[in-house]
Every structure is written in C-alpha cells, then in structure tokens.
PDB file of C-alpha atoms in Angstrom:
ATOM      1  CA  THR Y1477      -0.016   0.012   0.004  1.00 75.00           C
ATOM      2  CA  TYR Y1478       1.422   3.406  -0.966  1.00 80.00           C
ATOM      3  CA  THR Y1479      -0.068   6.468   0.974  1.00 82.00           C
ATOM      4  CA  PHE Y1480       0.751  10.032  -0.335  1.00 87.00           C
ATOM      5  CA  VAL Y1481       0.562  12.731   2.162  1.00 88.00           C
ATOM      6  CA  VAL Y1482       0.954  16.316   0.626  1.00 87.00           C
ATOM      7  CA  SER Y1483       2.642  19.123   2.521  1.00 88.00           C
ATOM      8  CA  HIS Y1484       4.035  22.351   1.630  1.00 91.00           C
ATOM      9  CA  GLN Y1485       6.368  22.338   4.980  1.00 93.00           C
ATOM     10  CA  GLY Y1486       8.479  19.233   4.471  1.00 91.00           C
ATOM     11  CA  ALA Y1487       8.563  15.329   5.322  1.00 91.00           C
ATOM     12  CA  PHE Y1488       8.239  15.691   9.033  1.00 92.00           C
ATOM     13  CA  SER Y1489       4.993  18.095   8.751  1.00 93.00           C
ATOM     14  CA  ALA Y1490       3.600  15.406   6.568  1.00 93.00           C
ATOM     15  CA  ALA Y1491       4.502  12.582   8.920  1.00 91.00           C
ATOM     16  CA  ARG Y1492       2.986  14.343  11.948  1.00 91.00           C
ATOM     17  CA  ARG Y1493      -0.436  15.112   9.638  1.00 90.00           C
ATOM     18  CA  PHE Y1494      -0.400  11.363   8.652  1.00 92.00           C
ATOM     19  CA  ALA Y1495       0.222  10.221  12.344  1.00 89.00           C
ATOM     20  CA  SER Y1496      -2.871  12.231  13.243  1.00 90.00           C
ATOM     21  CA  VAL Y1497      -5.298  10.641  10.877  1.00 90.00           C
ATOM     22  CA  CYS Y1498      -3.738   7.007  10.302  1.00 90.00           C
ATOM     23  CA  GLY Y1499      -5.169   5.421  13.396  1.00 90.00           C
ATOM     24  CA  TYR Y1500      -2.121   3.463  14.013  1.00 89.00           C
ATOM     25  CA  LEU Y1501      -1.230   2.527  17.421  1.00 89.00           C
ATOM     26  CA  LYS Y1502       2.118   3.547  19.061  1.00 86.00           C
ATOM     27  CA  ALA Y1503       4.498   0.873  20.089  1.00 88.00           C
ATOM     28  CA  PRO Y1504       4.999   0.729  23.946  1.00 85.00           C
ATOM     29  CA  GLY Y1505       8.673   1.998  23.763  1.00 83.00           C
ATOM     30  CA  VAL Y1506       7.726   4.952  21.596  1.00 87.00           C
ATOM     31  CA  SER Y1507       6.670   7.420  24.445  1.00 87.00           C
ATOM     32  CA  ARG Y1508       9.827   6.530  26.231  1.00 85.00           C
ATOM     33  CA  ALA Y1509      11.897   7.446  23.184  1.00 87.00           C
ATOM     34  CA  LEU Y1510      10.209  10.613  22.262  1.00 89.00           C
ATOM     35  CA  GLY Y1511      12.613  13.858  22.936  1.00 90.00           C
ATOM     36  CA  ARG Y1512      15.883  11.800  23.397  1.00 93.00           C
ATOM     37  CA  MET Y1513      18.980  12.254  21.314  1.00 92.00           C
ATOM     38  CA  CYS Y1514      20.795   8.966  20.450  1.00 89.00           C
ATOM     39  CA  LEU Y1515      24.420   9.093  21.241  1.00 89.00           C
ATOM     40  CA  ASP Y1516      25.985   6.254  19.255  1.00 87.00           C
ATOM     41  CA  ARG Y1517      29.543   6.068  20.709  1.00 87.00           C
ATOM     42  CA  TYR Y1518      31.653   4.594  17.844  1.00 82.00           C
ATOM     43  CA  GLY Y1519      34.991   4.665  19.244  1.00 73.00           C
ATOM     44  CA  GLY Y1520      36.478   4.645  22.418  1.00 66.00           C
ATOM     45  CA  GLY Y1521      38.362   1.313  22.414  1.00 66.00           C
ATOM     46  CA  SER Y1522      37.517  -1.780  24.206  1.00 72.00           C
ATOM     47  CA  ASN Y1523      38.657  -0.934  27.953  1.00 78.00           C
ATOM     48  CA  TYR Y1524      35.472   1.641  28.051  1.00 89.00           C
ATOM     49  CA  ASP Y1525      37.638   4.413  29.988  1.00 89.00           C
ATOM     50  CA  ASP Y1526      37.085   6.848  27.365  1.00 89.00           C
ATOM     51  CA  ASP Y1527      33.230   5.915  27.241  1.00 91.00           C
ATOM     52  CA  GLU Y1528      32.948   6.326  30.986  1.00 92.00           C
ATOM     53  CA  LYS Y1529      35.015   9.749  30.827  1.00 92.00           C
ATOM     54  CA  ALA Y1530      32.614  10.910  28.096  1.00 91.00           C
ATOM     55  CA  LEU Y1531      29.597   9.793  29.618  1.00 93.00           C
ATOM     56  CA  SER Y1532      30.471  11.338  32.961  1.00 95.00           C
ATOM     57  CA  GLU Y1533      31.184  14.735  31.309  1.00 95.00           C
ATOM     58  CA  LEU Y1534      27.694  14.641  29.540  1.00 93.00           C
ATOM     59  CA  VAL Y1535      25.873  13.676  32.982  1.00 94.00           C
ATOM     60  CA  GLY Y1536      28.013  16.476  34.510  1.00 95.00           C
ATOM     61  CA  ALA Y1537      26.681  18.876  31.994  1.00 96.00           C
ATOM     62  CA  GLY Y1538      23.287  18.067  32.866  1.00 94.00           C
ATOM     63  CA  VAL Y1539      22.339  15.686  29.600  1.00 93.00           C
ATOM     64  CA  ARG Y1540      19.520  13.320  30.690  1.00 92.00           C
ATOM     65  CA  ASN Y1541      17.285  13.364  27.726  1.00 94.00           C
ATOM     66  CA  ALA Y1542      19.422  10.964  25.535  1.00 94.00           C
ATOM     67  CA  PHE Y1543      20.184   7.334  24.878  1.00 92.00           C
ATOM     68  CA  TYR Y1544      23.884   6.054  25.280  1.00 93.00           C
ATOM     69  CA  ILE Y1545      24.494   3.244  22.461  1.00 92.00           C
ATOM     70  CA  LYS Y1546      27.811   1.724  22.503  1.00 91.00           C
ATOM     71  CA  HIS Y1547      29.143   0.623  18.798  1.00 88.00           C
ATOM     72  CA  SER Y1548      31.956  -1.510  18.323  1.00 86.00           C
ATOM     73  CA  TRP Y1549      31.883  -3.657  21.330  1.00 90.00           C
ATOM     74  CA  GLN Y1550      31.210  -7.073  19.845  1.00 91.00           C
ATOM     75  CA  LYS Y1551      33.292 -10.136  21.149  1.00 91.00           C
ATOM     76  CA  TYR Y1552      35.456 -10.302  17.784  1.00 90.00           C
ATOM     77  CA  GLY Y1553      35.313  -6.818  16.905  1.00 86.00           C
ATOM     78  CA  PHE Y1554      33.174  -4.611  14.557  1.00 84.00           C
ATOM     79  CA  ASP Y1555      31.371  -6.699  11.694  1.00 87.00           C
ATOM     80  CA  VAL Y1556      33.521  -9.892  12.528  1.00 91.00           C
ATOM     81  CA  ARG Y1557      31.863 -13.354  12.975  1.00 93.00           C
ATOM     82  CA  LEU Y1558      28.317 -11.897  13.062  1.00 94.00           C
ATOM     83  CA  PRO Y1559      25.958 -12.667  14.651  1.00 94.00           C
ATOM     84  CA  ASP Y1560      28.428 -13.929  17.336  1.00 94.00           C
ATOM     85  CA  VAL Y1561      28.674 -11.049  19.649  1.00 93.00           C
ATOM     86  CA  TRP Y1562      28.769 -12.131  23.297  1.00 93.00           C
ATOM     87  CA  PRO Y1563      30.447 -11.325  25.702  1.00 92.00           C
ATOM     88  CA  PRO Y1564      31.695  -7.743  25.160  1.00 91.00           C
ATOM     89  CA  ARG Y1565      35.176  -7.276  24.156  1.00 90.00           C
ATOM     90  CA  GLY Y1566      37.677  -6.242  26.613  1.00 88.00           C
ATOM     91  CA  ASP Y1567      37.063  -5.515  30.452  1.00 87.00           C
ATOM     92  CA  LEU Y1568      33.647  -6.798  31.490  1.00 87.00           C
ATOM     93  CA  LYS Y1569      33.604  -5.226  34.614  1.00 89.00           C
ATOM     94  CA  LYS Y1570      34.240  -1.963  33.042  1.00 89.00           C
ATOM     95  CA  PHE Y1571      31.571  -2.411  30.622  1.00 89.00           C
ATOM     96  CA  GLU Y1572      29.072  -2.942  33.364  1.00 90.00           C
ATOM     97  CA  SER Y1573      30.463  -0.010  35.101  1.00 92.00           C
ATOM     98  CA  LEU Y1574      29.643   2.025  32.117  1.00 92.00           C
ATOM     99  CA  ALA Y1575      26.088   0.660  31.756  1.00 92.00           C
ATOM    100  CA  ALA Y1576      25.393   1.217  35.721  1.00 93.00           C
ATOM    101  CA  LEU Y1577      26.628   4.994  35.038  1.00 94.00           C
ATOM    102  CA  ALA Y1578      24.310   5.624  32.358  1.00 94.00           C
ATOM    103  CA  LYS Y1579      21.321   3.796  34.320  1.00 92.00           C
ATOM    104  CA  LYS Y1580      22.047   5.821  37.482  1.00 94.00           C
ATOM    105  CA  ALA Y1581      21.650   9.063  35.389  1.00 94.00           C
ATOM    106  CA  GLY Y1582      18.375   7.927  33.921  1.00 93.00           C
ATOM    107  CA  ILE Y1583      20.046   7.509  30.608  1.00 95.00           C
ATOM    108  CA  PRO Y1584      18.853   4.195  28.737  1.00 93.00           C
ATOM    109  CA  PHE Y1585      21.959   2.460  27.801  1.00 94.00           C
ATOM    110  CA  GLY Y1586      22.133  -0.509  25.014  1.00 91.00           C
ATOM    111  CA  LEU Y1587      24.254  -1.743  22.060  1.00 91.00           C
ATOM    112  CA  HIS Y1588      24.594  -1.207  18.605  1.00 90.00           C
ATOM    113  CA  ASP Y1589      23.637  -4.489  16.826  1.00 90.00           C
ATOM    114  CA  ASN Y1590      22.738  -5.676  13.479  1.00 89.00           C
ATOM    115  CA  TYR Y1591      21.366  -8.894  11.947  1.00 91.00           C
ATOM    116  CA  ILE Y1592      21.181  -8.074   8.123  1.00 90.00           C
ATOM    117  CA  ASP Y1593      24.247 -10.432   7.512  1.00 92.00           C
ATOM    118  CA  ILE Y1594      26.058 -13.573   8.847  1.00 95.00           C
ATOM    119  CA  TYR Y1595      29.644 -14.717   8.374  1.00 96.00           C
ATOM    120  CA  THR Y1596      30.681 -18.120   7.396  1.00 95.00           C
ATOM    121  CA  ASN Y1597      32.944 -18.309  10.553  1.00 94.00           C
ATOM    122  CA  ALA Y1598      30.037 -17.629  12.927  1.00 94.00           C
ATOM    123  CA  THR Y1599      29.236 -20.555  15.126  1.00 92.00           C
ATOM    124  CA  ARG Y1600      25.870 -21.548  13.862  1.00 92.00           C
ATOM    125  CA  PHE Y1601      26.402 -20.562  10.315  1.00 95.00           C
ATOM    126  CA  ALA Y1602      24.549 -22.648   7.715  1.00 96.00           C
ATOM    127  CA  TRP Y1603      24.021 -21.816   3.823  1.00 97.00           C
ATOM    128  CA  ASP Y1604      20.436 -22.529   4.423  1.00 96.00           C
ATOM    129  CA  PHE Y1605      20.288 -19.320   6.423  1.00 96.00           C
ATOM    130  CA  VAL Y1606      21.366 -17.120   3.506  1.00 97.00           C
ATOM    131  CA  ALA Y1607      19.244 -15.213   0.978  1.00 97.00           C
ATOM    132  CA  ARG Y1608      19.530 -16.386  -2.534  1.00 97.00           C
ATOM    133  CA  ASP Y1609      18.792 -14.505  -5.861  1.00 96.00           C
ATOM    134  CA  GLU Y1610      16.469 -15.894  -8.484  1.00 94.00           C
ATOM    135  CA  SER Y1611      19.344 -17.804 -10.109  1.00 95.00           C
ATOM    136  CA  GLY Y1612      20.155 -19.382  -6.608  1.00 95.00           C
ATOM    137  CA  ASN Y1613      23.414 -17.446  -5.868  1.00 96.00           C
ATOM    138  CA  PHE Y1614      23.918 -16.612  -2.296  1.00 97.00           C
ATOM    139  CA  GLN Y1615      23.285 -12.722  -1.787  1.00 96.00           C
ATOM    140  CA  LYS Y1616      26.589 -11.054  -0.740  1.00 95.00           C
ATOM    141  CA  SER Y1617      26.392  -8.498   1.799  1.00 93.00           C
ATOM    142  CA  PHE Y1618      29.386  -6.666   3.626  1.00 91.00           C
ATOM    143  CA  LEU Y1619      32.953  -7.317   2.893  1.00 93.00           C
ATOM    144  CA  ASN Y1620      35.269  -6.519   6.014  1.00 91.00           C
ATOM    145  CA  PRO Y1621      38.128  -4.812   4.540  1.00 92.00           C
ATOM    146  CA  GLN Y1622      40.145  -5.144   7.848  1.00 87.00           C
ATOM    147  CA  THR Y1623      39.608  -8.824   7.800  1.00 89.00           C
ATOM    148  CA  ASN Y1624      38.885  -9.483   4.355  1.00 92.00           C
ATOM    149  CA  GLU Y1625      35.957 -11.725   5.378  1.00 93.00           C
ATOM    150  CA  GLN Y1626      32.723 -11.835   3.195  1.00 96.00           C
ATOM    151  CA  SER Y1627      29.511 -11.830   4.763  1.00 96.00           C
ATOM    152  CA  TYR Y1628      26.281 -12.952   3.279  1.00 97.00           C
ATOM    153  CA  ARG Y1629      22.715 -11.508   3.434  1.00 95.00           C
ATOM    154  CA  LEU Y1630      20.695 -13.391   6.218  1.00 94.00           C
ATOM    155  CA  GLN Y1631      17.258 -14.287   5.403  1.00 95.00           C
ATOM    156  CA  PRO Y1632      14.920 -12.047   7.415  1.00 91.00           C
ATOM    157  CA  ARG Y1633      13.047 -15.081   8.665  1.00 91.00           C
ATOM    158  CA  MET Y1634      16.115 -16.556   9.990  1.00 92.00           C
ATOM    159  CA  ILE Y1635      16.955 -13.646  12.175  1.00 91.00           C
ATOM    160  CA  THR Y1636      14.663 -14.157  15.389  1.00 92.00           C
ATOM    161  CA  PRO Y1637      16.541 -17.171  16.885  1.00 93.00           C
ATOM    162  CA  PHE Y1638      19.930 -15.183  16.800  1.00 94.00           C
ATOM    163  CA  LEU Y1639      18.250 -12.189  18.009  1.00 93.00           C
ATOM    164  CA  ARG Y1640      16.730 -14.195  21.008  1.00 94.00           C
ATOM    165  CA  ARG Y1641      19.910 -15.922  21.791  1.00 95.00           C
ATOM    166  CA  ASN Y1642      21.889 -12.595  21.872  1.00 94.00           C
ATOM    167  CA  MET Y1643      19.090 -10.646  23.682  1.00 93.00           C
ATOM    168  CA  GLU Y1644      19.294 -13.383  26.560  1.00 95.00           C
ATOM    169  CA  TYR Y1645      22.875 -13.136  26.605  1.00 93.00           C
ATOM    170  CA  MET Y1646      22.397  -9.427  27.290  1.00 92.00           C
ATOM    171  CA  LYS Y1647      19.646  -9.543  29.583  1.00 92.00           C
ATOM    172  CA  GLN Y1648      21.849 -12.149  31.860  1.00 91.00           C
ATOM    173  CA  GLY Y1649      24.882  -9.805  31.336  1.00 87.00           C
ATOM    174  CA  PHE Y1650      23.895  -6.174  32.030  1.00 87.00           C
ATOM    175  CA  GLY Y1651      20.222  -6.019  31.575  1.00 88.00           C
ATOM    176  CA  PRO Y1652      20.036  -3.190  28.722  1.00 89.00           C
ATOM    177  CA  ASP Y1653      17.302  -0.833  28.407  1.00 88.00           C
ATOM    178  CA  ALA Y1654      17.713   0.207  25.093  1.00 89.00           C
ATOM    179  CA  LEU Y1655      19.100  -1.286  21.790  1.00 87.00           C
ATOM    180  CA  PHE Y1656      19.911   0.093  18.527  1.00 87.00           C
ATOM    181  CA  LEU Y1657      19.325  -2.331  15.519  1.00 86.00           C
ATOM    182  CA  ASP Y1658      21.213  -1.261  12.451  1.00 85.00           C
ATOM    183  CA  VAL Y1659      20.777  -1.465   8.669  1.00 82.00           C
ATOM    184  CA  PHE Y1660      17.513  -3.231   8.238  1.00 74.00           C
ATOM    185  CA  THR Y1661      15.972   0.253   9.211  1.00 70.00           C
ATOM    186  CA  ALA Y1662      18.206   1.917   6.747  1.00 76.00           C
ATOM    187  CA  ILE Y1663      17.344  -0.010   3.524  1.00 81.00           C
ATOM    188  CA  VAL Y1664      14.420  -1.108   1.743  1.00 83.00           C
ATOM    189  CA  PRO Y1665      12.504  -4.356   2.165  1.00 86.00           C
ATOM    190  CA  PHE Y1666      13.924  -6.981  -0.447  1.00 91.00           C
ATOM    191  CA  ASP Y1667      12.906  -9.955  -2.519  1.00 95.00           C
ATOM    192  CA  TYR Y1668      14.771 -13.174  -2.057  1.00 97.00           C
ATOM    193  CA  PHE Y1669      14.467 -16.819  -2.468  1.00 97.00           C
ATOM    194  CA  ASP Y1670      15.357 -19.382   0.240  1.00 96.00           C
ATOM    195  CA  ALA Y1671      17.228 -22.682   0.136  1.00 94.00           C
ATOM    196  CA  ASP Y1672      14.151 -24.730  -1.445  1.00 95.00           C
ATOM    197  CA  GLY Y1673      13.856 -22.172  -4.130  1.00 95.00           C
ATOM    198  CA  VAL Y1674      10.651 -20.637  -2.537  1.00 97.00           C
ATOM    199  CA  PHE Y1675      10.305 -16.990  -3.474  1.00 97.00           C
ATOM    200  CA  HIS Y1676       9.835 -14.337  -0.559  1.00 97.00           C
ATOM    201  CA  PRO Y1677       8.582 -11.228  -1.570  1.00 96.00           C
ATOM    202  CA  SER Y1678       9.741  -7.745   0.022  1.00 92.00           C
ATOM    203  CA  THR Y1679       6.115  -7.456   1.372  1.00 90.00           C
ATOM    204  CA  GLU Y1680       6.605 -10.394   3.616  1.00 88.00           C
TER     205      GLU Y1680
END
C-alpha cells in the first residue's frame, strides 16, 4: 500500500499530519523514546575508560534526554563473525560499570547491533540461512576490509533465533534498557529466495 501525504512544509510535517489521522497505535517504547537524542559512541576502545569519561562529562553537564548506545563492542570486533557478539570485548567489569553509570543518570543504555548479515565463521552458520537470488546464487552483504571476510545476507525469517539468543545473553549480562538495531531500518525491504527455491517477496 502506498499512501501519499501532501505538505508544503516538509516531510516531518507530512508525517505528523499522517500520524494524526492514520489510526496506527504507538509501540510501547515510543513514548519513552520521544524527545531523546541517540548518542551512538563509535570509538573509545574496548577498555571503556574513554566511554565512561565521555558519559561522565555529559551527565555532569546535565544531559539526561538521551540514549547511550555503545558501538564497536562485539566479542570479535566490529563486523566480525556476526551474529556471534557476546560477551563484549575487553574488560567486562568496566563495561558493566559504564552501563551502571548511564542507568544511574536515567539515560537508557544499550548496544549497536545488526542482523542483516551472517559470516561463514559464525558458530551456527549454515548456507540455508542465506538469502539467494533468482538464479540460486547467495546474496553477498558486507566485505570487511580489515579481515577480508565476506558476509552474506541473512534471510529476514532466520533472524529471530539469533536475536533471541543474543538478547538473553545481554539480559543476563547487564540488562540493557535500550537497543539500536542497524541496517534493516536503513534499507528497503528486499525480495529473496530460500534454500528450497521458495520466493519470499519484500512485502513479507
């Protein structure tokens, strides 16, 4: 379904107009997210000292209306062996301390995560998980220039078991109260074929 909303005041104005008449219900987390900016901390190393220093300065300056999302934290490094991510790289105690600092300040803390691709050296890798094109070829995803490892596009219907596994690890590890799922929100839905040659349209 395509819905066209006309506005002379820009896309956000059109979105607000549509929201007022569409009848869609808000997801439970929307009210909590409104008014907060996302601080996606990309660097800082894996000992988390720089992260704690940066967050302490923000808290000291009175920042509260934010999420703190830690990027590049995964066990094997950024975009390596996905979706194997747990436990965090480096000093786990310092990582937990960083999460506790954010929570104490009332700033939701979470991780930058992604389930659009899978690497062949992941623990539970199977070619049946990979999306294929109409010729049966595996759909390639990201080529990591640091490791020269090629990832492949994970079938959207295969994501849930990996996501649930990692969420359970995180819940037991530090109890995140935020999460940033990357990439799927930044690309259009895509058509693909599964290992049995069954077509899955983007609308699915």
